[in-house]
């Protein structure tokens, strides 16, 4: 149910959970200081409580109040990329942030979103926790209708139209003297090189001690089984996710992700396309993954790989 800015602010102040647009994906918002509302987020999403939430603020000063320590180059990153699709993990003052929001960790993720509606809400309500507004495991929501689809037509959503980035924020954490990428996201890894003077390493979640709890869980997956490949592997008569420039004559139905020359467009459309498969009742779809592995394409490839993982693999802990 689409609600006004005024009603969204009032509902959050009254301890309700509300869908809020950001430039990356829609968030399921609750006030950082309302433990009951935060518990309700975990319940609604069916999200394991060991998977912490990102704290969204409207300014850097608020983050500094919560941080126990400011990691080197924090201000450089913050001033370059905020407001924007970057989440920075910092050690926190434990008495200032409810344990449930951070799953009992001594760190928390912070982000200042680059969306006028999200910023206007936060300026009135104070900091909000906002996981992506999808059922745990499903593709994130990039339209208000996606939020209604997952949480019901009566669920309150502030309508910001389509999210123009379409992929979640990139998460960085300062570990052993350097910033490392805990989650690839809508800021490409290479974008940090000029700012930091080095390319931050991506710590994928395969190690025994995860640095980003969320990376352990099944993610971004439609109900359809996804087969990833290049043209020569394409089966006959299948749903296909592909690119404008290519033709897929054996496809039963083609969903165009965008242009091979515009990864931003593909990122924006990716979750919408995955959700479209479910809307159309696809049991199986073939995805063209013959694209370069640089910049934003790296994030797109990683999301597709996760979406294609099956339940019986080690990804639904
Ligand atoms: O773009 C985004 O970041 C969106 C919008 C709504 O802002 N939010 C989002 O939240 O993607 P969520 O909950 O879907 O993903 C948050 C990720 C999870 O993988 C979680 O494990 C990780 O952030 N995270 C949160 N706090 C952390 C911490 N202290 N240390 C390591 N990872 C953390
Ligand atoms: Mg999520």
PDB file of C-alpha atoms in Angstrom, residues 15-290:
ATOM      1  CA  UNK A  15       7.269   1.897  15.995  1.00  0.00           C
ATOM      2  CA  UNK A  16       5.997   0.519  12.695  1.00  0.00           C
ATOM      3  CA  UNK A  17       8.029  -1.121   9.930  1.00  0.00           C
ATOM      4  CA  UNK A  18       7.781   0.658   6.566  1.00  0.00           C
ATOM      5  CA  UNK A  19       9.196   0.105   3.067  1.00  0.00           C
ATOM      6  CA  UNK A  20      11.447   3.032   2.103  1.00  0.00           C
ATOM      7  CA  UNK A  21      13.092   3.696  -1.279  1.00  0.00           C
ATOM      8  CA  UNK A  22      16.841   4.139  -1.534  1.00  0.00           C
ATOM      9  CA  UNK A  23      18.959   4.525  -4.646  1.00  0.00           C
ATOM     10  CA  UNK A  24      20.186   0.919  -4.352  1.00  0.00           C
ATOM     11  CA  UNK A  25      17.137  -1.164  -3.406  1.00  0.00           C
ATOM     12  CA  UNK A  26      14.035  -0.652  -1.234  1.00  0.00           C
ATOM     13  CA  UNK A  27      14.696  -0.998   2.492  1.00  0.00           C
ATOM     14  CA  UNK A  28      12.517  -2.403   5.253  1.00  0.00           C
ATOM     15  CA  UNK A  29      12.897   0.396   7.771  1.00  0.00           C
ATOM     16  CA  UNK A  30      12.546   0.624  11.543  1.00  0.00           C
ATOM     17  CA  UNK A  31      13.844   3.127  14.051  1.00  0.00           C
ATOM     18  CA  UNK A  32      17.304   2.136  15.322  1.00  0.00           C
ATOM     19  CA  UNK A  33      16.138   2.625  18.893  1.00  0.00           C
ATOM     20  CA  UNK A  34      12.954   0.574  18.720  1.00  0.00           C
ATOM     21  CA  UNK A  35      13.920  -2.992  19.620  1.00  0.00           C
ATOM     22  CA  UNK A  36      10.396  -4.358  19.081  1.00  0.00           C
ATOM     23  CA  UNK A  37      10.232  -2.890  15.578  1.00  0.00           C
ATOM     24  CA  UNK A  38      13.665  -4.338  14.760  1.00  0.00           C
ATOM     25  CA  UNK A  39      12.530  -7.775  15.972  1.00  0.00           C
ATOM     26  CA  UNK A  40       9.515  -7.413  13.714  1.00  0.00           C
ATOM     27  CA  UNK A  41      11.823  -6.816  10.716  1.00  0.00           C
ATOM     28  CA  UNK A  42      13.587 -10.142  11.322  1.00  0.00           C
ATOM     29  CA  UNK A  43      10.234 -11.854  11.689  1.00  0.00           C
ATOM     30  CA  UNK A  44       8.715 -10.298   8.554  1.00  0.00           C
ATOM     31  CA  UNK A  45      11.720 -11.139   6.402  1.00  0.00           C
ATOM     32  CA  UNK A  46      12.190 -14.570   7.986  1.00  0.00           C
ATOM     33  CA  UNK A  47      15.769 -13.451   8.479  1.00  0.00           C
ATOM     34  CA  UNK A  48      18.155 -15.249  10.848  1.00  0.00           C
ATOM     35  CA  UNK A  49      18.929 -13.015  13.837  1.00  0.00           C
ATOM     36  CA  UNK A  50      22.649 -13.667  13.347  1.00  0.00           C
ATOM     37  CA  UNK A  51      22.518 -11.518  10.207  1.00  0.00           C
ATOM     38  CA  UNK A  52      23.040  -7.871  11.285  1.00  0.00           C
ATOM     39  CA  UNK A  53      21.335  -4.795   9.808  1.00  0.00           C
ATOM     40  CA  UNK A  54      22.811  -1.656   8.234  1.00  0.00           C
ATOM     41  CA  UNK A  55      22.255   1.634  10.083  1.00  0.00           C
ATOM     42  CA  UNK A  56      21.208   4.476   7.786  1.00  0.00           C
ATOM     43  CA  UNK A  57      21.806   8.073   8.839  1.00  0.00           C
ATOM     44  CA  UNK A  58      21.515  11.467   7.164  1.00  0.00           C
ATOM     45  CA  UNK A  59      24.940  12.774   8.246  1.00  0.00           C
ATOM     46  CA  UNK A  60      28.461  11.733   9.189  1.00  0.00           C
ATOM     47  CA  UNK A  61      28.313  13.354  12.634  1.00  0.00           C
ATOM     48  CA  UNK A  62      25.654  10.857  13.792  1.00  0.00           C
ATOM     49  CA  UNK A  63      27.870   7.963  12.736  1.00  0.00           C
ATOM     50  CA  UNK A  64      30.807   9.445  14.633  1.00  0.00           C
ATOM     51  CA  UNK A  65      28.676   9.458  17.780  1.00  0.00           C
ATOM     52  CA  UNK A  66      28.088   5.695  17.501  1.00  0.00           C
ATOM     53  CA  UNK A  67      31.623   4.742  16.496  1.00  0.00           C
ATOM     54  CA  UNK A  68      34.104   3.605  19.142  1.00  0.00           C
ATOM     55  CA  UNK A  69      36.927   4.168  16.705  1.00  0.00           C
ATOM     56  CA  UNK A  70      37.236   5.921  13.338  1.00  0.00           C
ATOM     57  CA  UNK A  71      39.224   3.687  10.974  1.00  0.00           C
ATOM     58  CA  UNK A  72      41.953   5.305   8.802  1.00  0.00           C
ATOM     59  CA  UNK A  73      40.617   6.978   5.623  1.00  0.00           C
ATOM     60  CA  UNK A  74      37.047   6.758   6.940  1.00  0.00           C
ATOM     61  CA  UNK A  75      36.503  10.472   6.274  1.00  0.00           C
ATOM     62  CA  UNK A  76      38.073  10.248   2.844  1.00  0.00           C
ATOM     63  CA  UNK A  77      35.693   7.424   1.863  1.00  0.00           C
ATOM     64  CA  UNK A  78      32.715   9.068   3.554  1.00  0.00           C
ATOM     65  CA  UNK A  79      33.239  12.427   1.868  1.00  0.00           C
ATOM     66  CA  UNK A  80      33.896  10.869  -1.539  1.00  0.00           C
ATOM     67  CA  UNK A  81      31.026   8.370  -1.641  1.00  0.00           C
ATOM     68  CA  UNK A  82      28.296   9.643   0.746  1.00  0.00           C
ATOM     69  CA  UNK A  83      25.491  10.146   0.286  1.00  0.00           C
ATOM     70  CA  UNK A  84      25.721   6.992  -1.793  1.00  0.00           C
ATOM     71  CA  UNK A  85      25.820   3.254  -2.142  1.00  0.00           C
ATOM     72  CA  UNK A  86      28.663   2.512   0.234  1.00  0.00           C
ATOM     73  CA  UNK A  87      28.363   0.835   3.641  1.00  0.00           C
ATOM     74  CA  UNK A  88      31.296   1.191   6.032  1.00  0.00           C
ATOM     75  CA  UNK A  89      31.760  -1.179   8.974  1.00  0.00           C
ATOM     76  CA  UNK A  90      33.089   0.478  12.136  1.00  0.00           C
ATOM     77  CA  UNK A  91      33.726  -0.632  15.738  1.00  0.00           C
ATOM     78  CA  UNK A  92      30.873   0.798  17.826  1.00  0.00           C
ATOM     79  CA  UNK A  93      30.071   1.946  21.353  1.00  0.00           C
ATOM     80  CA  UNK A  94      28.030  -1.055  22.411  1.00  0.00           C
ATOM     81  CA  UNK A  95      25.758   0.847  24.781  1.00  0.00           C
ATOM     82  CA  UNK A  96      24.609   3.159  21.953  1.00  0.00           C
ATOM     83  CA  UNK A  97      23.281   0.565  19.479  1.00  0.00           C
ATOM     84  CA  UNK A  98      20.759  -2.166  20.371  1.00  0.00           C
ATOM     85  CA  UNK A  99      22.414  -5.567  20.225  1.00  0.00           C
ATOM     86  CA  UNK A 100      19.672  -7.017  18.000  1.00  0.00           C
ATOM     87  CA  UNK A 101      20.392  -4.482  15.232  1.00  0.00           C
ATOM     88  CA  UNK A 102      24.007  -5.669  15.014  1.00  0.00           C
ATOM     89  CA  UNK A 103      23.455  -9.347  15.950  1.00  0.00           C
ATOM     90  CA  UNK A 104      25.569  -8.855  19.066  1.00  0.00           C
ATOM     91  CA  UNK A 105      28.670  -7.857  17.096  1.00  0.00           C
ATOM     92  CA  UNK A 106      30.980  -5.106  18.337  1.00  0.00           C
ATOM     93  CA  UNK A 107      30.870  -3.497  14.898  1.00  0.00           C
ATOM     94  CA  UNK A 108      28.055  -2.076  12.768  1.00  0.00           C
ATOM     95  CA  UNK A 109      27.558  -1.107   9.133  1.00  0.00           C
ATOM     96  CA  UNK A 110      26.678   2.527   8.359  1.00  0.00           C
ATOM     97  CA  UNK A 111      25.390   4.183   5.211  1.00  0.00           C
ATOM     98  CA  UNK A 112      24.051   7.583   4.137  1.00  0.00           C
ATOM     99  CA  UNK A 113      21.718   6.773   1.230  1.00  0.00           C
ATOM    100  CA  UNK A 114      21.562   9.003  -1.824  1.00  0.00           C
ATOM    101  CA  UNK A 115      17.830   9.257  -2.166  1.00  0.00           C
ATOM    102  CA  UNK A 116      15.867  12.440  -1.414  1.00  0.00           C
ATOM    103  CA  UNK A 117      12.917  10.592   0.160  1.00  0.00           C
ATOM    104  CA  UNK A 118      15.087   8.355   2.343  1.00  0.00           C
ATOM    105  CA  UNK A 119      17.073  11.376   3.530  1.00  0.00           C
ATOM    106  CA  UNK A 120      13.941  13.385   4.274  1.00  0.00           C
ATOM    107  CA  UNK A 121      12.550  10.499   6.332  1.00  0.00           C
ATOM    108  CA  UNK A 122      15.777   9.986   8.297  1.00  0.00           C
ATOM    109  CA  UNK A 123      16.089  13.717   9.003  1.00  0.00           C
ATOM    110  CA  UNK A 124      12.710  13.534  10.752  1.00  0.00           C
ATOM    111  CA  UNK A 125      12.901  10.102  12.404  1.00  0.00           C
ATOM    112  CA  UNK A 126      16.605   9.780  13.256  1.00  0.00           C
ATOM    113  CA  UNK A 127      18.701   6.746  12.245  1.00  0.00           C
ATOM    114  CA  UNK A 128      16.923   3.775  10.673  1.00  0.00           C
ATOM    115  CA  UNK A 129      17.944   0.157  10.256  1.00  0.00           C
ATOM    116  CA  UNK A 130      17.106  -1.010   6.744  1.00  0.00           C
ATOM    117  CA  UNK A 131      17.744  -4.441   5.352  1.00  0.00           C
ATOM    118  CA  UNK A 132      16.651  -4.927   1.764  1.00  0.00           C
ATOM    119  CA  UNK A 133      12.859  -5.117   1.556  1.00  0.00           C
ATOM    120  CA  UNK A 134      12.522  -8.705   0.349  1.00  0.00           C
ATOM    121  CA  UNK A 135      11.845 -12.048   1.969  1.00  0.00           C
ATOM    122  CA  UNK A 136      15.147 -13.537   3.088  1.00  0.00           C
ATOM    123  CA  UNK A 137      16.699 -15.370   0.124  1.00  0.00           C
ATOM    124  CA  UNK A 138      14.619 -13.698  -2.594  1.00  0.00           C
ATOM    125  CA  UNK A 139      15.800 -11.060  -5.064  1.00  0.00           C
ATOM    126  CA  UNK A 140      15.874  -7.575  -3.526  1.00  0.00           C
ATOM    127  CA  UNK A 141      13.057  -5.142  -4.282  1.00  0.00           C
ATOM    128  CA  UNK A 142      13.697  -2.333  -6.750  1.00  0.00           C
ATOM    129  CA  UNK A 143      10.067  -1.235  -7.175  1.00  0.00           C
ATOM    130  CA  UNK A 144       7.340  -0.561  -4.565  1.00  0.00           C
ATOM    131  CA  UNK A 145       5.331  -3.379  -6.173  1.00  0.00           C
ATOM    132  CA  UNK A 146       8.124  -5.832  -5.327  1.00  0.00           C
ATOM    133  CA  UNK A 147       7.772  -4.908  -1.643  1.00  0.00           C
ATOM    134  CA  UNK A 148       4.003  -5.421  -1.815  1.00  0.00           C
ATOM    135  CA  UNK A 149       4.543  -8.694  -3.577  1.00  0.00           C
ATOM    136  CA  UNK A 150       6.692 -10.030  -0.705  1.00  0.00           C
ATOM    137  CA  UNK A 151       4.890  -8.499   2.286  1.00  0.00           C
ATOM    138  CA  UNK A 152       1.309  -8.121   1.084  1.00  0.00           C
ATOM    139  CA  UNK A 153      -0.740  -5.427  -0.631  1.00  0.00           C
ATOM    140  CA  UNK A 154      -1.510  -3.781   2.717  1.00  0.00           C
ATOM    141  CA  UNK A 155       2.120  -3.422   3.696  1.00  0.00           C
ATOM    142  CA  UNK A 156       3.034   0.313   3.852  1.00  0.00           C
ATOM    143  CA  UNK A 157       5.563   1.481   1.256  1.00  0.00           C
ATOM    144  CA  UNK A 158       6.758   4.980   0.490  1.00  0.00           C
ATOM    145  CA  UNK A 159       6.687   5.126  -3.308  1.00  0.00           C
ATOM    146  CA  UNK A 160       9.950   6.357  -4.798  1.00  0.00           C
ATOM    147  CA  UNK A 161       9.455   4.625  -8.153  1.00  0.00           C
ATOM    148  CA  UNK A 162      12.268   2.419  -9.464  1.00  0.00           C
ATOM    149  CA  UNK A 163      15.642   2.354  -7.639  1.00  0.00           C
ATOM    150  CA  UNK A 164      18.157   3.693 -10.143  1.00  0.00           C
ATOM    151  CA  UNK A 165      21.162   1.655  -8.986  1.00  0.00           C
ATOM    152  CA  UNK A 166      19.326  -1.623  -8.591  1.00  0.00           C
ATOM    153  CA  UNK A 167      22.038  -3.457  -6.627  1.00  0.00           C
ATOM    154  CA  UNK A 168      22.808  -3.180  -2.918  1.00  0.00           C
ATOM    155  CA  UNK A 169      25.567  -1.009  -1.468  1.00  0.00           C
ATOM    156  CA  UNK A 170      29.188  -2.099  -1.541  1.00  0.00           C
ATOM    157  CA  UNK A 171      30.355  -3.019   1.996  1.00  0.00           C
ATOM    158  CA  UNK A 172      33.884  -2.148   3.157  1.00  0.00           C
ATOM    159  CA  UNK A 173      35.575  -3.017   6.429  1.00  0.00           C
ATOM    160  CA  UNK A 174      39.037  -2.036   7.690  1.00  0.00           C
ATOM    161  CA  UNK A 175      40.851  -5.328   8.371  1.00  0.00           C
ATOM    162  CA  UNK A 176      44.566  -5.866   9.005  1.00  0.00           C
ATOM    163  CA  UNK A 177      45.569  -2.369   7.920  1.00  0.00           C
ATOM    164  CA  UNK A 178      43.504  -2.097   4.703  1.00  0.00           C
ATOM    165  CA  UNK A 179      39.904  -1.617   3.636  1.00  0.00           C
ATOM    166  CA  UNK A 180      38.502  -4.878   2.288  1.00  0.00           C
ATOM    167  CA  UNK A 181      35.284  -5.515   0.341  1.00  0.00           C
ATOM    168  CA  UNK A 182      32.886  -7.711   2.320  1.00  0.00           C
ATOM    169  CA  UNK A 183      30.103  -7.463  -0.259  1.00  0.00           C
ATOM    170  CA  UNK A 184      30.440  -6.407  -3.887  1.00  0.00           C
ATOM    171  CA  UNK A 185      27.830  -3.798  -4.685  1.00  0.00           C
ATOM    172  CA  UNK A 186      26.745  -0.922  -6.822  1.00  0.00           C
ATOM    173  CA  UNK A 187      30.059   0.918  -6.434  1.00  0.00           C
ATOM    174  CA  UNK A 188      32.621  -1.014  -8.495  1.00  0.00           C
ATOM    175  CA  UNK A 189      35.760  -2.196  -6.671  1.00  0.00           C
ATOM    176  CA  UNK A 190      37.940  -0.167  -9.053  1.00  0.00           C
ATOM    177  CA  UNK A 191      36.285   3.084  -7.919  1.00  0.00           C
ATOM    178  CA  UNK A 192      38.122   2.852  -4.601  1.00  0.00           C
ATOM    179  CA  UNK A 193      41.560   2.554  -6.170  1.00  0.00           C
ATOM    180  CA  UNK A 194      42.066   6.274  -6.865  1.00  0.00           C
ATOM    181  CA  UNK A 195      40.701   7.293  -3.487  1.00  0.00           C
ATOM    182  CA  UNK A 196      42.572   4.779  -1.306  1.00  0.00           C
ATOM    183  CA  UNK A 197      45.634   4.282  -3.511  1.00  0.00           C
ATOM    184  CA  UNK A 198      45.021   0.533  -3.639  1.00  0.00           C
ATOM    185  CA  UNK A 199      42.382  -1.851  -4.952  1.00  0.00           C
ATOM    186  CA  UNK A 200      40.543  -3.246  -1.929  1.00  0.00           C
ATOM    187  CA  UNK A 201      40.597  -7.027  -1.794  1.00  0.00           C
ATOM    188  CA  UNK A 202      37.228  -8.834  -1.997  1.00  0.00           C
ATOM    189  CA  UNK A 203      36.912 -11.262   0.907  1.00  0.00           C
ATOM    190  CA  UNK A 204      34.526 -13.842  -0.461  1.00  0.00           C
ATOM    191  CA  UNK A 205      32.491 -15.739   2.099  1.00  0.00           C
ATOM    192  CA  UNK A 206      33.982 -19.161   1.615  1.00  0.00           C
ATOM    193  CA  UNK A 207      36.345 -18.963   4.590  1.00  0.00           C
ATOM    194  CA  UNK A 208      35.497 -20.668   7.860  1.00  0.00           C
ATOM    195  CA  UNK A 209      35.138 -17.375   9.751  1.00  0.00           C
ATOM    196  CA  UNK A 210      32.769 -15.120   7.807  1.00  0.00           C
ATOM    197  CA  UNK A 211      33.421 -11.387   8.011  1.00  0.00           C
ATOM    198  CA  UNK A 212      29.993 -10.545   6.578  1.00  0.00           C
ATOM    199  CA  UNK A 213      27.376 -12.862   8.111  1.00  0.00           C
ATOM    200  CA  UNK A 214      24.805 -12.212   5.373  1.00  0.00           C
ATOM    201  CA  UNK A 215      27.084 -13.664   2.732  1.00  0.00           C
ATOM    202  CA  UNK A 216      26.522 -17.113   4.196  1.00  0.00           C
ATOM    203  CA  UNK A 217      22.854 -17.266   3.401  1.00  0.00           C
ATOM    204  CA  UNK A 218      21.011 -18.119   0.233  1.00  0.00           C
ATOM    205  CA  UNK A 219      20.417 -14.912  -1.717  1.00  0.00           C
ATOM    206  CA  UNK A 220      18.786 -13.154  -4.646  1.00  0.00           C
ATOM    207  CA  UNK A 221      17.181 -16.365  -5.933  1.00  0.00           C
ATOM    208  CA  UNK A 222      13.943 -16.591  -7.912  1.00  0.00           C
ATOM    209  CA  UNK A 223      11.911 -19.813  -7.747  1.00  0.00           C
ATOM    210  CA  UNK A 224      13.089 -20.686 -11.257  1.00  0.00           C
ATOM    211  CA  UNK A 225      16.237 -22.761 -11.527  1.00  0.00           C
ATOM    212  CA  UNK A 226      18.880 -20.627 -13.250  1.00  0.00           C
ATOM    213  CA  UNK A 227      21.358 -22.040 -15.744  1.00  0.00           C
ATOM    214  CA  UNK A 228      24.282 -19.708 -16.434  1.00  0.00           C
ATOM    215  CA  UNK A 229      26.357 -19.913 -19.610  1.00  0.00           C
ATOM    216  CA  UNK A 230      27.475 -18.513 -22.929  1.00  0.00           C
ATOM    217  CA  UNK A 231      25.487 -18.882 -26.172  1.00  0.00           C
ATOM    218  CA  UNK A 232      26.801 -22.324 -27.105  1.00  0.00           C
ATOM    219  CA  UNK A 233      25.288 -23.793 -23.900  1.00  0.00           C
ATOM    220  CA  UNK A 234      21.800 -22.400 -24.404  1.00  0.00           C
ATOM    221  CA  UNK A 235      19.042 -25.040 -24.304  1.00  0.00           C
ATOM    222  CA  UNK A 236      16.035 -24.996 -26.705  1.00  0.00           C
ATOM    223  CA  UNK A 237      12.720 -23.443 -25.749  1.00  0.00           C
ATOM    224  CA  UNK A 238      13.721 -21.899 -22.454  1.00  0.00           C
ATOM    225  CA  UNK A 239      13.166 -18.574 -20.673  1.00  0.00           C
ATOM    226  CA  UNK A 240      16.249 -16.451 -21.406  1.00  0.00           C
ATOM    227  CA  UNK A 241      17.800 -13.455 -19.660  1.00  0.00           C
ATOM    228  CA  UNK A 242      19.999 -11.795 -22.261  1.00  0.00           C
ATOM    229  CA  UNK A 243      21.301  -8.626 -23.860  1.00  0.00           C
ATOM    230  CA  UNK A 244      19.922  -6.178 -26.432  1.00  0.00           C
ATOM    231  CA  UNK A 245      22.771  -6.715 -28.873  1.00  0.00           C
ATOM    232  CA  UNK A 246      22.412 -10.500 -29.100  1.00  0.00           C
ATOM    233  CA  UNK A 247      19.745 -12.674 -30.614  1.00  0.00           C
ATOM    234  CA  UNK A 248      18.521 -15.838 -28.941  1.00  0.00           C
ATOM    235  CA  UNK A 249      16.506 -17.602 -31.633  1.00  0.00           C
ATOM    236  CA  UNK A 250      15.825 -20.748 -29.565  1.00  0.00           C
ATOM    237  CA  UNK A 251      14.348 -18.779 -26.637  1.00  0.00           C
ATOM    238  CA  UNK A 252      10.740 -19.427 -25.641  1.00  0.00           C
ATOM    239  CA  UNK A 253      10.668 -16.001 -23.977  1.00  0.00           C
ATOM    240  CA  UNK A 254      13.427 -13.375 -23.819  1.00  0.00           C
ATOM    241  CA  UNK A 255      13.735 -10.958 -20.894  1.00  0.00           C
ATOM    242  CA  UNK A 256      16.239  -8.250 -21.842  1.00  0.00           C
ATOM    243  CA  UNK A 257      18.608  -7.227 -19.054  1.00  0.00           C
ATOM    244  CA  UNK A 258      19.981  -4.247 -20.984  1.00  0.00           C
ATOM    245  CA  UNK A 259      22.944  -3.416 -23.160  1.00  0.00           C
ATOM    246  CA  UNK A 260      26.381  -5.025 -23.068  1.00  0.00           C
ATOM    247  CA  UNK A 261      27.777  -1.499 -23.279  1.00  0.00           C
ATOM    248  CA  UNK A 262      25.881  -0.300 -20.192  1.00  0.00           C
ATOM    249  CA  UNK A 263      26.365  -2.352 -17.004  1.00  0.00           C
ATOM    250  CA  UNK A 264      24.505   0.360 -15.045  1.00  0.00           C
ATOM    251  CA  UNK A 265      21.370  -0.475 -17.027  1.00  0.00           C
ATOM    252  CA  UNK A 266      21.824  -4.217 -16.469  1.00  0.00           C
ATOM    253  CA  UNK A 267      22.316  -3.637 -12.725  1.00  0.00           C
ATOM    254  CA  UNK A 268      19.153  -1.556 -12.576  1.00  0.00           C
ATOM    255  CA  UNK A 269      17.121  -4.280 -14.304  1.00  0.00           C
ATOM    256  CA  UNK A 270      18.604  -7.412 -12.763  1.00  0.00           C
ATOM    257  CA  UNK A 271      16.308  -8.055  -9.784  1.00  0.00           C
ATOM    258  CA  UNK A 272      13.244  -6.934 -11.741  1.00  0.00           C
ATOM    259  CA  UNK A 273      14.109  -9.541 -14.394  1.00  0.00           C
ATOM    260  CA  UNK A 274      14.638 -12.298 -11.796  1.00  0.00           C
ATOM    261  CA  UNK A 275      11.290 -11.454 -10.212  1.00  0.00           C
ATOM    262  CA  UNK A 276       9.637 -11.394 -13.635  1.00  0.00           C
ATOM    263  CA  UNK A 277      10.543 -15.076 -14.041  1.00  0.00           C
ATOM    264  CA  UNK A 278       8.461 -15.898 -10.974  1.00  0.00           C
ATOM    265  CA  UNK A 279       5.580 -13.707 -12.137  1.00  0.00           C
ATOM    266  CA  UNK A 280       5.510 -15.664 -15.387  1.00  0.00           C
ATOM    267  CA  UNK A 281       5.789 -19.005 -13.586  1.00  0.00           C
ATOM    268  CA  UNK A 282       9.129 -20.002 -15.133  1.00  0.00           C
ATOM    269  CA  UNK A 283      10.539 -23.233 -13.724  1.00  0.00           C
ATOM    270  CA  UNK A 284      13.880 -22.805 -15.385  1.00  0.00           C
ATOM    271  CA  UNK A 285      15.726 -19.976 -17.134  1.00  0.00           C
ATOM    272  CA  UNK A 286      19.003 -19.684 -18.975  1.00  0.00           C
ATOM    273  CA  UNK A 287      21.131 -16.583 -18.341  1.00  0.00           C
ATOM    274  CA  UNK A 288      23.729 -15.240 -20.763  1.00  0.00           C
ATOM    275  CA  UNK A 289      26.826 -14.576 -18.632  1.00  0.00           C
ATOM    276  CA  UNK A 290      29.174 -13.926 -21.535  1.00  0.00           C
TER     277      UNK A 290
END
